[in-house]
Structure formats: structure tokens, C-alpha cells
């Protein structure tokens, strides 16, 4: 038990609480301590009965049973692996920026879920995080089951098909990928590679609650000089594409 405790404490704190919540809430539903009917996202209950906890509980809850247990464990593994890698990689020392990414993705997924009457939001949020990691490490070669190897940028789509085979829904994974792409495009691709306006920035109050441990809290790079407006080039700081950092092989500890 001490080994499990030490392992749990070694998980980065944002991932740790998300991971723990994704175990505790399904367990509460499984044991019947709270009816699963109160944990899923129902638009009528949210808007008309003001059950405002549902967007949060539906992100953490998953109905675990004989037909869904393996799918749940696989996605719990993806949560642990890729949230940890983002939190200790591209977002290392920037907890406010990582929390903002999760909040942005979560809000987009909740809005989509309310519009499409989706009751469970766990897999879309996990897939959105996995998609961001895959894009930040897009040229890294990863290995999947049975020794298949491909670039990390294809990983979200491979997992989409994999989850569908083991009982998932293409809609859940697809929404997660699209939300992850929206965040990546607005935060990284458009302002840095295309020289466009930065539409997303972490609110200052998050920095007050979760201060950065080192510099660079307002962004992850600057647009290439050739793409920036002439007025900004005069006397400005030299730009360049951001170094996204090293990736990881799928399944590495």
C-alpha cells in the first residue's frame, strides 16, 4: 500500500486530482451512494432544475460494468499518461496555463454536450488533452499495440478507431479531437506559425492562485518574423517557431 501511495503522490498535482476524481465518482455511482441519474449531463435538469454540478460530475463519471470496464480502464490510462506528460512537459512550471487549457476544453465540451444531449463527457476531455499532446509532439514516432509505429500526430485518430472497436463512441472521441484542435490552433498554430492574433490567454487570476515556477507565463513563443506585421518587426524581439520539446513513446513510464 505504501508503494501505491508513493506512486499516487508522484503524479503531478493537477493530473492527480483529475485522476482521483475519475476513480472516486464512478465508484460512488457503482456502489449506489449517489444515483448515476444525478451524475450525468441532462440539459433539462441543468437549465430547469439548476442542478449545476452536472457538467462537472458528467466529466468525472463513467458507468463501469462488464461491458464498459475495459473501455474505462483504457481511457483512465490515457488520462494518467498524457495529462502527466503535458503537465510535466510543455506546461512544466506553468500550472495556471495547464488549468486554463483544461477549463477551455471542458467549457467547449460542456457546451457541445448540452447542444447534442451527451450525458457523459469523460472521454471527450481526455481525448482533447491527448490531441494537444500529440500535436506538440507530432513528429515523434510512437508505438501502439502489436508493434505498430507511426507519428504521434496520428495517435488521436488511431485511438478513435481503437476505442470504437472496444465499445466506445466515435462521436465522443471526435468531439474531443475537434476541441483539442481548436485549443491547439488558437493557442499555438495561429499566433505562432501563421502570425495571427492571440485569441487565448490565461486569465491573471489563475496566475495568482497558481503562480508559475519560472518565466514565460504569458505564452509559449512568438510568431515567425516573416509573418508578423511590419510595425511589430521594428525594434521587436526576434521570433521563431516554438520548440515543442521531446515526446514520449506510447506506454513509457
Short mmCIF file of C-alpha atoms in Angstrom, two decimals:
data_model
loop_
_atom_site.label_atom_id
_atom_site.label_comp_id
_atom_site.label_asym_id
_atom_site.label_seq_id
_atom_site.Cartn_x
_atom_site.Cartn_y
_atom_site.Cartn_z
CA UNK A 1 0.00 0.00 0.00
CA UNK A 2 2.90 2.35 0.68
CA UNK A 3 4.14 1.79 -2.88
CA UNK A 4 0.73 2.77 -4.25
CA UNK A 5 0.69 5.84 -2.02
CA UNK A 6 4.15 6.88 -3.15
CA UNK A 7 3.17 6.40 -6.79
CA UNK A 8 -0.01 8.45 -6.30
CA UNK A 9 1.92 11.28 -4.64
CA UNK A 10 4.38 11.30 -7.54
CA UNK A 11 1.61 12.23 -10.01
CA UNK A 12 1.63 15.99 -10.84
CA UNK A 13 -0.97 17.68 -8.66
CA UNK A 14 -3.45 18.75 -11.40
CA UNK A 15 -3.42 15.32 -13.00
CA UNK A 16 -3.54 13.74 -9.54
CA UNK A 17 -6.84 15.41 -8.61
CA UNK A 18 -8.37 14.77 -12.04
CA UNK A 19 -7.26 11.13 -11.94
CA UNK A 20 -8.56 10.66 -8.38
CA UNK A 21 -11.92 12.26 -9.24
CA UNK A 22 -12.25 9.98 -12.26
CA UNK A 23 -11.95 6.99 -9.92
CA UNK A 24 -13.97 8.24 -6.95
CA UNK A 25 -17.05 9.49 -8.85
CA UNK A 26 -17.55 6.28 -10.90
CA UNK A 27 -17.04 4.28 -7.67
CA UNK A 28 -19.73 6.34 -5.93
CA UNK A 29 -22.11 5.62 -8.78
CA UNK A 30 -21.17 1.94 -8.88
CA UNK A 31 -21.80 1.49 -5.14
CA UNK A 32 -25.10 3.31 -5.38
CA UNK A 33 -24.11 6.00 -2.86
CA UNK A 34 -25.44 8.51 -5.38
CA UNK A 35 -27.71 7.50 -8.23
CA UNK A 36 -25.94 7.75 -11.60
CA UNK A 37 -29.00 9.64 -12.78
CA UNK A 38 -27.71 12.61 -10.77
CA UNK A 39 -24.19 12.37 -12.19
CA UNK A 40 -24.82 12.52 -15.94
CA UNK A 41 -25.45 15.65 -18.01
CA UNK A 42 -29.12 16.29 -18.70
CA UNK A 43 -29.93 19.69 -20.24
CA UNK A 44 -33.40 19.86 -18.66
CA UNK A 45 -32.06 19.14 -15.17
CA UNK A 46 -29.22 21.61 -15.66
CA UNK A 47 -31.26 24.51 -17.04
CA UNK A 48 -34.68 23.99 -15.45
CA UNK A 49 -33.80 22.44 -12.09
CA UNK A 50 -30.49 24.32 -11.70
CA UNK A 51 -28.50 21.16 -10.94
CA UNK A 52 -25.28 22.98 -11.67
CA UNK A 53 -22.97 20.17 -10.59
CA UNK A 54 -23.86 18.02 -13.60
CA UNK A 55 -21.24 19.46 -16.03
CA UNK A 56 -18.54 18.54 -13.50
CA UNK A 57 -19.89 15.16 -12.41
CA UNK A 58 -20.55 14.08 -16.01
CA UNK A 59 -16.88 14.81 -16.81
CA UNK A 60 -15.69 12.55 -13.98
CA UNK A 61 -18.38 9.85 -14.07
CA UNK A 62 -18.32 6.74 -16.24
CA UNK A 63 -20.71 3.76 -15.90
CA UNK A 64 -18.36 0.91 -15.07
CA UNK A 65 -19.72 -2.55 -15.77
CA UNK A 66 -18.91 -5.82 -17.58
CA UNK A 67 -19.39 -4.22 -20.99
CA UNK A 68 -17.64 -0.91 -20.26
CA UNK A 69 -14.95 -1.74 -17.70
CA UNK A 70 -12.14 -2.24 -20.21
CA UNK A 71 -13.01 0.96 -22.09
CA UNK A 72 -13.00 2.85 -18.79
CA UNK A 73 -9.60 1.48 -17.73
CA UNK A 74 -8.04 2.22 -21.12
CA UNK A 75 -9.18 5.84 -21.04
CA UNK A 76 -8.14 6.19 -17.40
CA UNK A 77 -4.69 5.08 -18.53
CA UNK A 78 -4.73 7.68 -21.31
CA UNK A 79 -5.74 10.35 -18.77
CA UNK A 80 -2.84 9.46 -16.49
CA UNK A 81 -0.24 9.14 -19.22
CA UNK A 82 -0.94 12.16 -21.40
CA UNK A 83 -2.09 14.59 -18.74
CA UNK A 84 1.09 13.81 -16.81
CA UNK A 85 3.22 14.28 -19.92
CA UNK A 86 1.66 17.64 -20.73
CA UNK A 87 1.79 18.88 -17.14
CA UNK A 88 5.46 17.93 -16.77
CA UNK A 89 6.41 18.71 -20.38
CA UNK A 90 5.10 21.66 -22.38
CA UNK A 91 3.34 23.08 -19.31
CA UNK A 92 6.09 22.34 -16.81
CA UNK A 93 6.20 25.13 -14.23
CA UNK A 94 3.02 26.70 -15.66
CA UNK A 95 0.11 25.21 -13.69
CA UNK A 96 -2.14 28.19 -14.48
CA UNK A 97 -1.65 27.69 -18.22
CA UNK A 98 -2.43 23.99 -17.93
CA UNK A 99 -5.55 24.62 -15.84
CA UNK A 100 -6.68 27.20 -18.40
CA UNK A 101 -6.28 24.62 -21.18
CA UNK A 102 -8.39 22.12 -19.24
CA UNK A 103 -11.01 24.77 -18.48
CA UNK A 104 -11.19 25.91 -22.11
CA UNK A 105 -11.53 22.36 -23.40
CA UNK A 106 -14.04 21.47 -20.69
CA UNK A 107 -16.25 24.51 -21.39
CA UNK A 108 -16.27 23.74 -25.12
CA UNK A 109 -17.14 20.10 -24.43
CA UNK A 110 -19.90 21.02 -21.96
CA UNK A 111 -21.48 23.40 -24.49
CA UNK A 112 -21.29 20.72 -27.16
CA UNK A 113 -22.70 18.14 -24.76
CA UNK A 114 -25.67 20.34 -23.89
CA UNK A 115 -26.36 21.01 -27.57
CA UNK A 116 -26.03 17.35 -28.58
CA UNK A 117 -27.63 15.85 -25.47
CA UNK A 118 -24.46 13.98 -24.48
CA UNK A 119 -24.68 12.51 -20.98
CA UNK A 120 -21.03 11.51 -20.42
CA UNK A 121 -18.09 13.85 -21.02
CA UNK A 122 -15.12 11.93 -19.59
CA UNK A 123 -13.78 10.55 -22.87
CA UNK A 124 -14.06 13.81 -24.87
CA UNK A 125 -11.99 15.73 -22.29
CA UNK A 126 -9.35 13.00 -22.12
CA UNK A 127 -9.15 12.87 -25.91
CA UNK A 128 -8.79 16.66 -26.12
CA UNK A 129 -5.74 16.50 -23.84
CA UNK A 130 -4.29 13.57 -25.78
CA UNK A 131 -4.79 15.51 -29.03
CA UNK A 132 -2.88 18.53 -27.71
CA UNK A 133 0.00 16.29 -26.61
CA UNK A 134 0.05 14.57 -29.99
CA UNK A 135 0.25 17.89 -31.84
CA UNK A 136 3.01 19.23 -29.61
CA UNK A 137 4.96 16.02 -30.33
CA UNK A 138 3.60 15.45 -33.83
CA UNK A 139 6.83 14.13 -35.40
CA UNK A 140 7.64 11.76 -32.56
CA UNK A 141 7.36 8.08 -33.52
CA UNK A 142 5.09 6.21 -31.10
CA UNK A 143 4.38 2.53 -30.78
CA UNK A 144 0.93 1.11 -30.32
CA UNK A 145 -0.39 -2.40 -29.89
CA UNK A 146 1.21 -5.26 -31.81
CA UNK A 147 4.28 -3.17 -32.58
CA UNK A 148 2.60 -0.72 -34.96
CA UNK A 149 4.59 2.50 -35.29
CA UNK A 150 3.51 5.89 -36.59
CA UNK A 151 3.90 9.60 -35.95
CA UNK A 152 2.27 11.00 -32.82
CA UNK A 153 0.05 13.32 -34.87
CA UNK A 154 -1.92 10.27 -35.99
CA UNK A 155 -2.34 8.88 -32.46
CA UNK A 156 -5.71 10.55 -31.66
CA UNK A 157 -7.24 9.06 -34.79
CA UNK A 158 -5.79 5.62 -34.13
CA UNK A 159 -7.22 5.73 -30.61
CA UNK A 160 -10.56 6.90 -32.00
CA UNK A 161 -10.74 3.71 -34.03
CA UNK A 162 -9.39 1.63 -31.14
CA UNK A 163 -11.98 2.96 -28.68
CA UNK A 164 -14.73 2.32 -31.22
CA UNK A 165 -13.62 -1.31 -31.59
CA UNK A 166 -13.66 -1.93 -27.83
CA UNK A 167 -17.07 -0.35 -27.37
CA UNK A 168 -16.65 3.40 -27.45
CA UNK A 169 -18.47 6.02 -29.48
CA UNK A 170 -16.87 7.73 -32.45
CA UNK A 171 -18.81 10.89 -31.53
CA UNK A 172 -17.15 11.20 -28.11
CA UNK A 173 -13.64 10.77 -29.47
CA UNK A 174 -14.29 13.00 -32.47
CA UNK A 175 -15.58 15.85 -30.30
CA UNK A 176 -12.52 15.51 -28.06
CA UNK A 177 -10.22 15.70 -31.07
CA UNK A 178 -12.02 18.72 -32.51
CA UNK A 179 -11.93 20.61 -29.19
CA UNK A 180 -8.25 19.75 -28.75
CA UNK A 181 -7.59 21.01 -32.27
CA UNK A 182 -9.46 24.24 -31.55
CA UNK A 183 -7.30 24.92 -28.49
CA UNK A 184 -4.07 24.00 -30.29
CA UNK A 185 -4.93 26.16 -33.29
CA UNK A 186 -5.92 29.24 -31.27
CA UNK A 187 -3.11 28.97 -28.72
CA UNK A 188 -0.20 27.71 -30.82
CA UNK A 189 -0.76 27.33 -34.55
CA UNK A 190 -2.49 30.57 -35.50
CA UNK A 191 -0.48 33.11 -33.45
CA UNK A 192 2.91 31.39 -33.75
CA UNK A 193 3.07 29.70 -37.15
CA UNK A 194 0.62 31.91 -39.05
CA UNK A 195 1.46 35.21 -37.38
CA UNK A 196 -2.11 35.87 -36.35
CA UNK A 197 -3.70 37.41 -33.31
CA UNK A 198 -3.53 35.55 -30.00
CA UNK A 199 -7.16 34.85 -29.16
CA UNK A 200 -6.47 32.85 -26.00
CA UNK A 201 -4.55 33.94 -22.91
CA UNK A 202 -4.59 32.65 -19.37
CA UNK A 203 -6.56 34.93 -17.00
CA UNK A 204 -4.42 36.73 -14.44
CA UNK A 205 -6.44 35.42 -11.50
CA UNK A 206 -5.25 31.89 -12.32
CA UNK A 207 -1.64 33.08 -12.03
CA UNK A 208 -2.44 34.49 -8.60
CA UNK A 209 -3.81 31.16 -7.40
CA UNK A 210 -1.31 29.01 -9.32
CA UNK A 211 1.89 31.03 -9.76
CA UNK A 212 4.42 29.90 -12.33
CA UNK A 213 7.66 28.43 -11.09
CA UNK A 214 9.66 30.02 -13.90
CA UNK A 215 9.32 32.60 -16.70
CA UNK A 216 7.25 32.62 -19.84
CA UNK A 217 3.79 32.59 -18.32
CA UNK A 218 2.05 34.72 -20.94
CA UNK A 219 2.64 32.47 -23.91
CA UNK A 220 4.68 29.74 -25.49
CA UNK A 221 6.60 31.66 -28.14
CA UNK A 222 6.15 34.40 -30.71
CA UNK A 223 5.12 34.33 -34.39
CA UNK A 224 7.84 33.96 -37.03
CA UNK A 225 9.23 37.39 -38.06
CA UNK A 226 8.28 36.89 -41.69
CA UNK A 227 4.61 36.55 -40.73
CA UNK A 228 4.39 39.46 -38.31
CA UNK A 229 3.09 42.92 -39.32
CA UNK A 230 5.83 45.41 -40.28
CA UNK A 231 5.01 47.72 -37.36
CA UNK A 232 5.76 44.92 -34.94
CA UNK A 233 9.01 43.97 -36.62
CA UNK A 234 10.65 47.32 -35.98
CA UNK A 235 12.60 47.15 -32.80
CA UNK A 236 10.87 43.93 -31.80
CA UNK A 237 12.29 40.80 -30.36
CA UNK A 238 13.26 38.13 -32.88
CA UNK A 239 10.70 35.42 -33.26
CA UNK A 240 10.85 31.85 -34.36
CA UNK A 241 8.90 28.68 -34.16
CA UNK A 242 8.50 27.30 -30.70
CA UNK A 243 10.48 24.25 -29.72
CA UNK A 244 7.71 21.92 -28.67
CA UNK A 245 10.06 19.68 -26.69
CA UNK A 246 10.64 15.97 -26.73
CA UNK A 247 7.87 13.44 -26.97
CA UNK A 248 7.34 10.07 -25.41
CA UNK A 249 6.75 6.57 -26.67
CA UNK A 250 3.26 5.27 -26.04
CA UNK A 251 3.27 3.18 -22.90
CA UNK A 252 6.53 4.53 -21.48
CA UNK A 253 6.52 5.09 -17.73
#
